[in-house]
Coordinates of C-alpha atoms in Angstrom, one line a residue:
X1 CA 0.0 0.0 0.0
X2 CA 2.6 2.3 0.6
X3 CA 3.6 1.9 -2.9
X4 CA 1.0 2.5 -4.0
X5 CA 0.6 5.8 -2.4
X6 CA 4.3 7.2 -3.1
X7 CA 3.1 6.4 -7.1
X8 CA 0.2 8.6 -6.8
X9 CA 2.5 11.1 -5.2
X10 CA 5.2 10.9 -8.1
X11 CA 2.4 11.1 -11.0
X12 CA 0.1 13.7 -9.6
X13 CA 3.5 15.6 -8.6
X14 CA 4.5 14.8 -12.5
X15 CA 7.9 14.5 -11.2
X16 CA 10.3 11.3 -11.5
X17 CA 9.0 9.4 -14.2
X18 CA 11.3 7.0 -14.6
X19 CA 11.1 6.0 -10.8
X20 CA 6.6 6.0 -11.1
X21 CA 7.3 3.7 -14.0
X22 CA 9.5 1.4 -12.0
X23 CA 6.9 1.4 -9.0
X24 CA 4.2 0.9 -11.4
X25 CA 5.7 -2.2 -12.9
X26 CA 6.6 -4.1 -9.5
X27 CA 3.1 -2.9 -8.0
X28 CA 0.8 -4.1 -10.6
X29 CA -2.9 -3.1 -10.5
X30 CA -5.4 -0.7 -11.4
X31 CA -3.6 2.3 -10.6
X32 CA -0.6 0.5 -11.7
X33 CA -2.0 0.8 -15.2
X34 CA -3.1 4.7 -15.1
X35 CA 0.2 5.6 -14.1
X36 CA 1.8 3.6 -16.7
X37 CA -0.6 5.4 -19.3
X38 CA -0.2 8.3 -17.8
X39 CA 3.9 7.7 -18.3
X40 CA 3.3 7.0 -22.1
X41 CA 4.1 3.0 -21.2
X42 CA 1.0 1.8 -23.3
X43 CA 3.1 -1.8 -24.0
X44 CA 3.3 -1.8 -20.6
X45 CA 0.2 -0.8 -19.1
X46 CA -1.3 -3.5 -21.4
X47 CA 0.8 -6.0 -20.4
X48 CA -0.5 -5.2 -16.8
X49 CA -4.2 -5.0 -17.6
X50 CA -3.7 -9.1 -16.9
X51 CA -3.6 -8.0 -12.9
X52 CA -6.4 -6.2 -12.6
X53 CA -9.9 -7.4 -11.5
X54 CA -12.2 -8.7 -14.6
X55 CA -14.4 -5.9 -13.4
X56 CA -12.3 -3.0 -13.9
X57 CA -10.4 -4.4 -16.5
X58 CA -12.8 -3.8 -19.7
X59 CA -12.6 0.2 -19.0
X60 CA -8.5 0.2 -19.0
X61 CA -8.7 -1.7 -21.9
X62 CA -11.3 0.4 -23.7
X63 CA -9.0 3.9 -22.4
X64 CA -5.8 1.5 -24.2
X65 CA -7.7 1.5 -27.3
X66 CA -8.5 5.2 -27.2
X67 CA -4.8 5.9 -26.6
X68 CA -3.7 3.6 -29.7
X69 CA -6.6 4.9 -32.0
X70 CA -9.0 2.6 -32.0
X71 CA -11.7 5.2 -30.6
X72 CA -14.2 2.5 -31.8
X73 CA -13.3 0.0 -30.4
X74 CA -12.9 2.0 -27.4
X75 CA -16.8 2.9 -27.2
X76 CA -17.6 -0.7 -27.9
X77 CA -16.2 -1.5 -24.6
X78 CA -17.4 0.9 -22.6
X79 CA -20.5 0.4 -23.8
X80 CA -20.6 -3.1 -22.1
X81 CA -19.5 -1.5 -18.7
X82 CA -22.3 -2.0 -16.3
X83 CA -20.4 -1.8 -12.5
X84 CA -21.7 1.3 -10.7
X85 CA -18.7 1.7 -9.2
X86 CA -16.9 2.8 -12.6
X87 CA -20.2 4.9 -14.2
X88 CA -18.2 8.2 -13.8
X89 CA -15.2 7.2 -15.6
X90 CA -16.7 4.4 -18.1
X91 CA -19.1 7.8 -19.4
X92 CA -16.5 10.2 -19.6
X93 CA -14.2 7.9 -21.4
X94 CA -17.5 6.5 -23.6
X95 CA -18.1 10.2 -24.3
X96 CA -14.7 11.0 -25.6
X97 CA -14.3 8.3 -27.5
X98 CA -18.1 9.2 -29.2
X99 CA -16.9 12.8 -29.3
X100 CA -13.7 11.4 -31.8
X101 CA -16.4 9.5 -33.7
X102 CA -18.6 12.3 -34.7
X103 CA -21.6 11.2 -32.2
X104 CA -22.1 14.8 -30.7
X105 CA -25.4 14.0 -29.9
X106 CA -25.6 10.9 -28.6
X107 CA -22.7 11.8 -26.6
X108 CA -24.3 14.7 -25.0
X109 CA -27.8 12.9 -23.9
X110 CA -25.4 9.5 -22.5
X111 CA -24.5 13.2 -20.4
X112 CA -27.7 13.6 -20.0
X113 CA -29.1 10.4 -18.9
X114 CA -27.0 9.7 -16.3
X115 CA -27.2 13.1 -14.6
X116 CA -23.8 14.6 -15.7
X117 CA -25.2 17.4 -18.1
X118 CA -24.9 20.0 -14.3
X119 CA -22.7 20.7 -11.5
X120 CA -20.2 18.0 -11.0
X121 CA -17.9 19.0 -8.0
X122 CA -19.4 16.2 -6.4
X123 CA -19.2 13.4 -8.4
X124 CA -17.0 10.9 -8.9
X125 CA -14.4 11.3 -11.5
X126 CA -15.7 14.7 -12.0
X127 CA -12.3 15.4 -13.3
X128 CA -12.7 13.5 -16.1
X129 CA -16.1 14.0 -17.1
X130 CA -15.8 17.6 -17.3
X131 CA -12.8 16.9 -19.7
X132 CA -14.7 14.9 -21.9
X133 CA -17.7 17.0 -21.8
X134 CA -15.1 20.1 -22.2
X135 CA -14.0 18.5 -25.7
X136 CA -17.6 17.9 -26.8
X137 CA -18.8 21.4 -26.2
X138 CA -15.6 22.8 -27.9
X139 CA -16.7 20.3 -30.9
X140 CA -19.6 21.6 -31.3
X141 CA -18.7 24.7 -31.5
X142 CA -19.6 25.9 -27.7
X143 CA -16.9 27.4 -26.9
X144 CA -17.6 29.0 -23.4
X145 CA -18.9 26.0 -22.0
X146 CA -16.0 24.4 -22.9
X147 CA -13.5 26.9 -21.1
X148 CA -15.9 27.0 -17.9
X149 CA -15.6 22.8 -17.6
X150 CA -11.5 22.9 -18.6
X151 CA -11.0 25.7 -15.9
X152 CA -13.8 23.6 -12.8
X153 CA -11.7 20.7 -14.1
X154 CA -8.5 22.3 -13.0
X155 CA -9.9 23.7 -10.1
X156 CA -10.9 19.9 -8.7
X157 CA -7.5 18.8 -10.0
X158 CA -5.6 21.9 -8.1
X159 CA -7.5 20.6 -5.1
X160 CA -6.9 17.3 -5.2
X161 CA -2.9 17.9 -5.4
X162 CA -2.5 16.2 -9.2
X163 CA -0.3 19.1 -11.1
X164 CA 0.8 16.9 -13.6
X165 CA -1.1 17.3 -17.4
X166 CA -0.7 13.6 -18.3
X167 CA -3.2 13.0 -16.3
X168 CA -5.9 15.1 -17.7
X169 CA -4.3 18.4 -20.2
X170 CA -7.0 21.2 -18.4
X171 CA -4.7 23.8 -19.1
X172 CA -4.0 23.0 -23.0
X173 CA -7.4 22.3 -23.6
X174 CA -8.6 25.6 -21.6
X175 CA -5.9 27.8 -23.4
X176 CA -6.8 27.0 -26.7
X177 CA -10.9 28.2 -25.5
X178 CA -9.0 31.2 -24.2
X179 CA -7.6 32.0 -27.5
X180 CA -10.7 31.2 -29.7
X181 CA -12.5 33.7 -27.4
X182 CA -10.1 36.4 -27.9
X183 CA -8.4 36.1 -24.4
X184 CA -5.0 35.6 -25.8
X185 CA -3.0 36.3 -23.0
X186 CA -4.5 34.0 -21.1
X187 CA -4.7 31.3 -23.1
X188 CA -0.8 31.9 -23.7
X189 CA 0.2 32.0 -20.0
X190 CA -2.0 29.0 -19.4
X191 CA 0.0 26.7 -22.3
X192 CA 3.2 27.7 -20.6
X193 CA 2.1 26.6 -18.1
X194 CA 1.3 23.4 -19.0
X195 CA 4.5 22.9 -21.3
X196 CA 6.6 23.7 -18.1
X197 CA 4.8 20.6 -16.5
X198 CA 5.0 18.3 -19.2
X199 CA 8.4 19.0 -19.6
X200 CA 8.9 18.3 -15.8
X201 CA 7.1 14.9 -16.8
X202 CA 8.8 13.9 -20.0
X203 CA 6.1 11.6 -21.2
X204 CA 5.7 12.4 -25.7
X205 CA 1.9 12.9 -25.7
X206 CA 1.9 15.0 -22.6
X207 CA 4.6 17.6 -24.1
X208 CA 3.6 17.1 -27.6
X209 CA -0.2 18.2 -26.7
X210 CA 1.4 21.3 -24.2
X211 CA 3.6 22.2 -27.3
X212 CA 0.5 22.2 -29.4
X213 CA -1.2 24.1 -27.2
X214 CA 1.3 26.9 -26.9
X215 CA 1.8 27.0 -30.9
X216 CA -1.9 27.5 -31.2
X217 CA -2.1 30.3 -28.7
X218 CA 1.2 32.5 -29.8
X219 CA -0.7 32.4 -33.6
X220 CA -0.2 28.8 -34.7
X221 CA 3.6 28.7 -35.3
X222 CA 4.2 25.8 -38.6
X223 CA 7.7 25.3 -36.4
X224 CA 6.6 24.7 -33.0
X225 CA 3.5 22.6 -34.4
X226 CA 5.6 20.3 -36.6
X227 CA 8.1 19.4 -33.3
X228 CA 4.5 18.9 -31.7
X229 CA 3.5 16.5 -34.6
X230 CA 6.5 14.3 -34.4
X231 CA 5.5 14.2 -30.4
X232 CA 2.2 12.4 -31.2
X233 CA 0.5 10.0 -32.0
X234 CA -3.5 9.1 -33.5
X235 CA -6.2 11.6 -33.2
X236 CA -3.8 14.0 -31.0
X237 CA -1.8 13.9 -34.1
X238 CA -4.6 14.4 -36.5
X239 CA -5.7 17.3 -34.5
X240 CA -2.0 18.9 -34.8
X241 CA -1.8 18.7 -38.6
X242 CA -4.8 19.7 -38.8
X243 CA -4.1 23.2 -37.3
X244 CA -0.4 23.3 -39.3
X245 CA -2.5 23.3 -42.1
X246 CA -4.8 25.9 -41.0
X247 CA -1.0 27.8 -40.3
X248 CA -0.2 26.6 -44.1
X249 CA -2.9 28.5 -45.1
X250 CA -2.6 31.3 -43.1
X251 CA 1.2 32.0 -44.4
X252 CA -0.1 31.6 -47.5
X253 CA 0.8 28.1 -48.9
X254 CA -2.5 27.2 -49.6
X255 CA -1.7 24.4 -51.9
X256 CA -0.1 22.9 -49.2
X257 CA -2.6 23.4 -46.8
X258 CA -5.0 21.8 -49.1
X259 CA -2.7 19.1 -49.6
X260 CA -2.2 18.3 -45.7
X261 CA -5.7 18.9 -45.2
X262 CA -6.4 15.8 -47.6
X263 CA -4.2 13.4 -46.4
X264 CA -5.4 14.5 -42.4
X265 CA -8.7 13.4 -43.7
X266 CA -7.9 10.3 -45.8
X267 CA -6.1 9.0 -42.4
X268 CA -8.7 10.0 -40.2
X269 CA -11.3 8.2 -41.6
X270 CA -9.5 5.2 -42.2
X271 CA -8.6 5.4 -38.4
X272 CA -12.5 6.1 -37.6
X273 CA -11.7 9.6 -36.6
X274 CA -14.7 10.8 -38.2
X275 CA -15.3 14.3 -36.5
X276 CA -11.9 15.1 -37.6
X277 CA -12.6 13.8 -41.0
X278 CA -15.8 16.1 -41.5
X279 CA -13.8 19.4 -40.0
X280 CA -11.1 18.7 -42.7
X281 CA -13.6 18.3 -45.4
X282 CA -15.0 21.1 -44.0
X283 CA -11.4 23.4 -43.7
X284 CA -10.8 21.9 -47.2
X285 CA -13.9 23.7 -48.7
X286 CA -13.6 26.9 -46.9
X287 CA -10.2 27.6 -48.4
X288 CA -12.1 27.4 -51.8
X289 CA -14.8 29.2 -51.4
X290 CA -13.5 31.8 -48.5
X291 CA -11.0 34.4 -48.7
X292 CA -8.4 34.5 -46.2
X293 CA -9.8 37.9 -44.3
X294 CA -13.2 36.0 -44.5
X295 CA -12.1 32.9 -43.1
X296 CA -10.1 34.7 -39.8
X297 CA -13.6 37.1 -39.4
X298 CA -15.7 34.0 -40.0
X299 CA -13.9 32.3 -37.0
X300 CA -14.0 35.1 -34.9
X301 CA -17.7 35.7 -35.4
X302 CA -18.4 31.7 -34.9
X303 CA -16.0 32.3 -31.3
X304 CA -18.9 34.8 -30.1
X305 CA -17.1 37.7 -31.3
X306 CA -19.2 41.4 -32.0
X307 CA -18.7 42.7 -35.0
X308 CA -17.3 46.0 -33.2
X309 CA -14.6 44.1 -31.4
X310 CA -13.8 42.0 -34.5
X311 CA -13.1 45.7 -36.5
X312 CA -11.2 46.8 -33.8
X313 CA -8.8 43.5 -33.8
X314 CA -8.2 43.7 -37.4
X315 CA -8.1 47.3 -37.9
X316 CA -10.9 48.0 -40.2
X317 CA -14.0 49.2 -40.4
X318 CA -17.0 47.6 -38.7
X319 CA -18.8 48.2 -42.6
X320 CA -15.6 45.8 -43.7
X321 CA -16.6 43.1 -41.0
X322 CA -20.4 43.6 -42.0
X323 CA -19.8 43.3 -45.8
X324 CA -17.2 39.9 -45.3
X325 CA -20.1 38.5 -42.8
X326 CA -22.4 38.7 -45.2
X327 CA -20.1 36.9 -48.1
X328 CA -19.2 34.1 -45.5
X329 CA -23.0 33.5 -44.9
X330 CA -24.0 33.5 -48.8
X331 CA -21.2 31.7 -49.5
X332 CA -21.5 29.0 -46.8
X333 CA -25.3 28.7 -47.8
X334 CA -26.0 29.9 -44.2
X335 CA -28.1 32.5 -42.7
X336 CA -26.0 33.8 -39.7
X337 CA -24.3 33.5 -37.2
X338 CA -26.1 30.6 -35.4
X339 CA -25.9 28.9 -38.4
X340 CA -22.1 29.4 -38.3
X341 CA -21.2 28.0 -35.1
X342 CA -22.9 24.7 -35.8
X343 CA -20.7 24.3 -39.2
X344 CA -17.1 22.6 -38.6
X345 CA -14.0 23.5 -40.1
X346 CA -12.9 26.3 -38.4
X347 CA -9.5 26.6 -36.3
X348 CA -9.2 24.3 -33.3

């Protein structure tokens, strides 16, 4: 037991990797495994799946598969998962694992259903679930509900001593809302943040995802997200290519954004990464039919921006942002801004 306890301390510290993945491997166990996936050991943590209980087992093994980009197969577990005990974690792993498959819906009334559509500070595993429900509101476009769960997510975190952002990236995920909603600073300072952590850490995924984080905030860097690319692996890679093309485009390549935006979505649909598929369909049409002022005032229109504030950002006149609005919605086939949030595409 002591063991035990010292390996929580070393991964929610995110200190001394090396020695969490030793304990880790002579402990064995359910926690045993976390800390192992938390240390980017997936061969590992597989390999000791086979000493933990049958009951607790299925939902490790469905996380595995979510971590190796299977999300499929992931949701087909934890769709079989019926011990009370686990409901928290089996739903917020079910619902990210939906979220990657394009099933906003039915991701957000499994939510529902079980009561975890409110308040969550007192609910098990409420650290997770308002991660996942986090990355399905910033799918679909809801932007401030995404920052609010991110930031009660790191508050629970904060309290419960875990500083490390292997275990869940809160501070990525929330800078990125930060920067979509114009809060730039913020979302900048929060991705150092996190990249000082992960560094502290070491594990790939955790600094590749801080390292995307802080390209996307400081105006999506095609440097710092390539290192970040070569950090990751399966739908967190996806998601970084898709925003170096996005930067592609915005530097003005846009042959080989529309290049990298084909291959991201030829490889996510064979992977079944099918909301990532759709947005790079999406992105892939937008640099056709929008120009690339209308695209950067479309995205700051669908992030809840006024027209006023999006004039004063980009230094024209709020008759420029008017006139480009209305292209973008007669373009796009849409007839305002509500119908602009819902439509995917847009940066990440």
């Amino acid at each position: 037991m002591g063991d035990t306890h010292r390996l929580a301390k070393l991964v929610n510290d995110g200190v001394a990797r090396a020695e969490a993945i030793r304990l880790a491997s002579s402990e064995g166990g359910w926690y045993a495994v976390l800390a192992l996936m938390y240390a980017g050991e997936i061969g590992r943590a597989t390999a000791e799946c086979a000493r933990v209980p049958d009951r607790a087992v299925t939902v490790l093994r469905a996380r595995l598969a979510w971590l190796t980009g299977a999300p499929a197969e992931a949701a087909a577990l934890l769709r079989e998962v019926r011990d009370p005990r686990l409901r928290g974690l089996a739903v917020a792993w079910l619902v990210a694992a939906m979220t990657d498959l394009a099933d906003l819906e039915d991701a957000r009334t499994l939510l529902l259903d079980h009561g975890f559509g409110g308040a969550l500070a007192d609910v098990p595993d409420a650290p997770e679930l308002l991660a996942a429900r986090g990355d399905l509101h910033f799918a679909a476009g809801r932007f401030v509900l995404a920052r609010n769960d991110f930031r009660e997510c790191g508050r629970l975190l904060t309290a419960l001593g875990v500083a490390n952002p292997a275990v869940i990236p809160w501070r990525s995920r929330q800078a990125v809302c930060e920067s979509v909603l114009g809060r730039a600073e913020v979302g900048a300072a929060l991705a150092a943040q996190d990249f000082a952590a992960a560094r502290r850490w070491g594990s790939a995924r955790a600094l590749g995802i801080a390292t995307h984080a802080v390209a996307t905030t400081s105006g999506r860097d095609p440097a710092l997200l390539r290192t970040a690319e070569a950090l990751l692996r399966h739908g967190d890679r996806l998601r970084c290519r898709y925003d170096l093309a996005l930067a592609l485009d915005e530097s003005g390549d846009r042959a080989a954004a529309r290049a990298l935006l084909s291959d991201v979505g030829r490889s996510a649909r064979e992977a079944g990464y099918f909301l990532m598929a759709a947005e790079a369909s999406a992105a892939s049409g937008r640099l056709c039919a929008l120009t690339q002022r209308e695209r950067k005032i479309a995205g700051l229109a669908r992030a809840g921006w006024t027209n006023r504030r999006i004039a004063q950002r980009e230094a024209v006149t709020l008759r420029t942002v008017e006139f480009h609005l209305t292209s973008v919605y007669r373009k796009l086939g849409v007839g305002g801004r509500h119908e602009l949030v819902a439509l995917p595409g847009f940066p990440r």
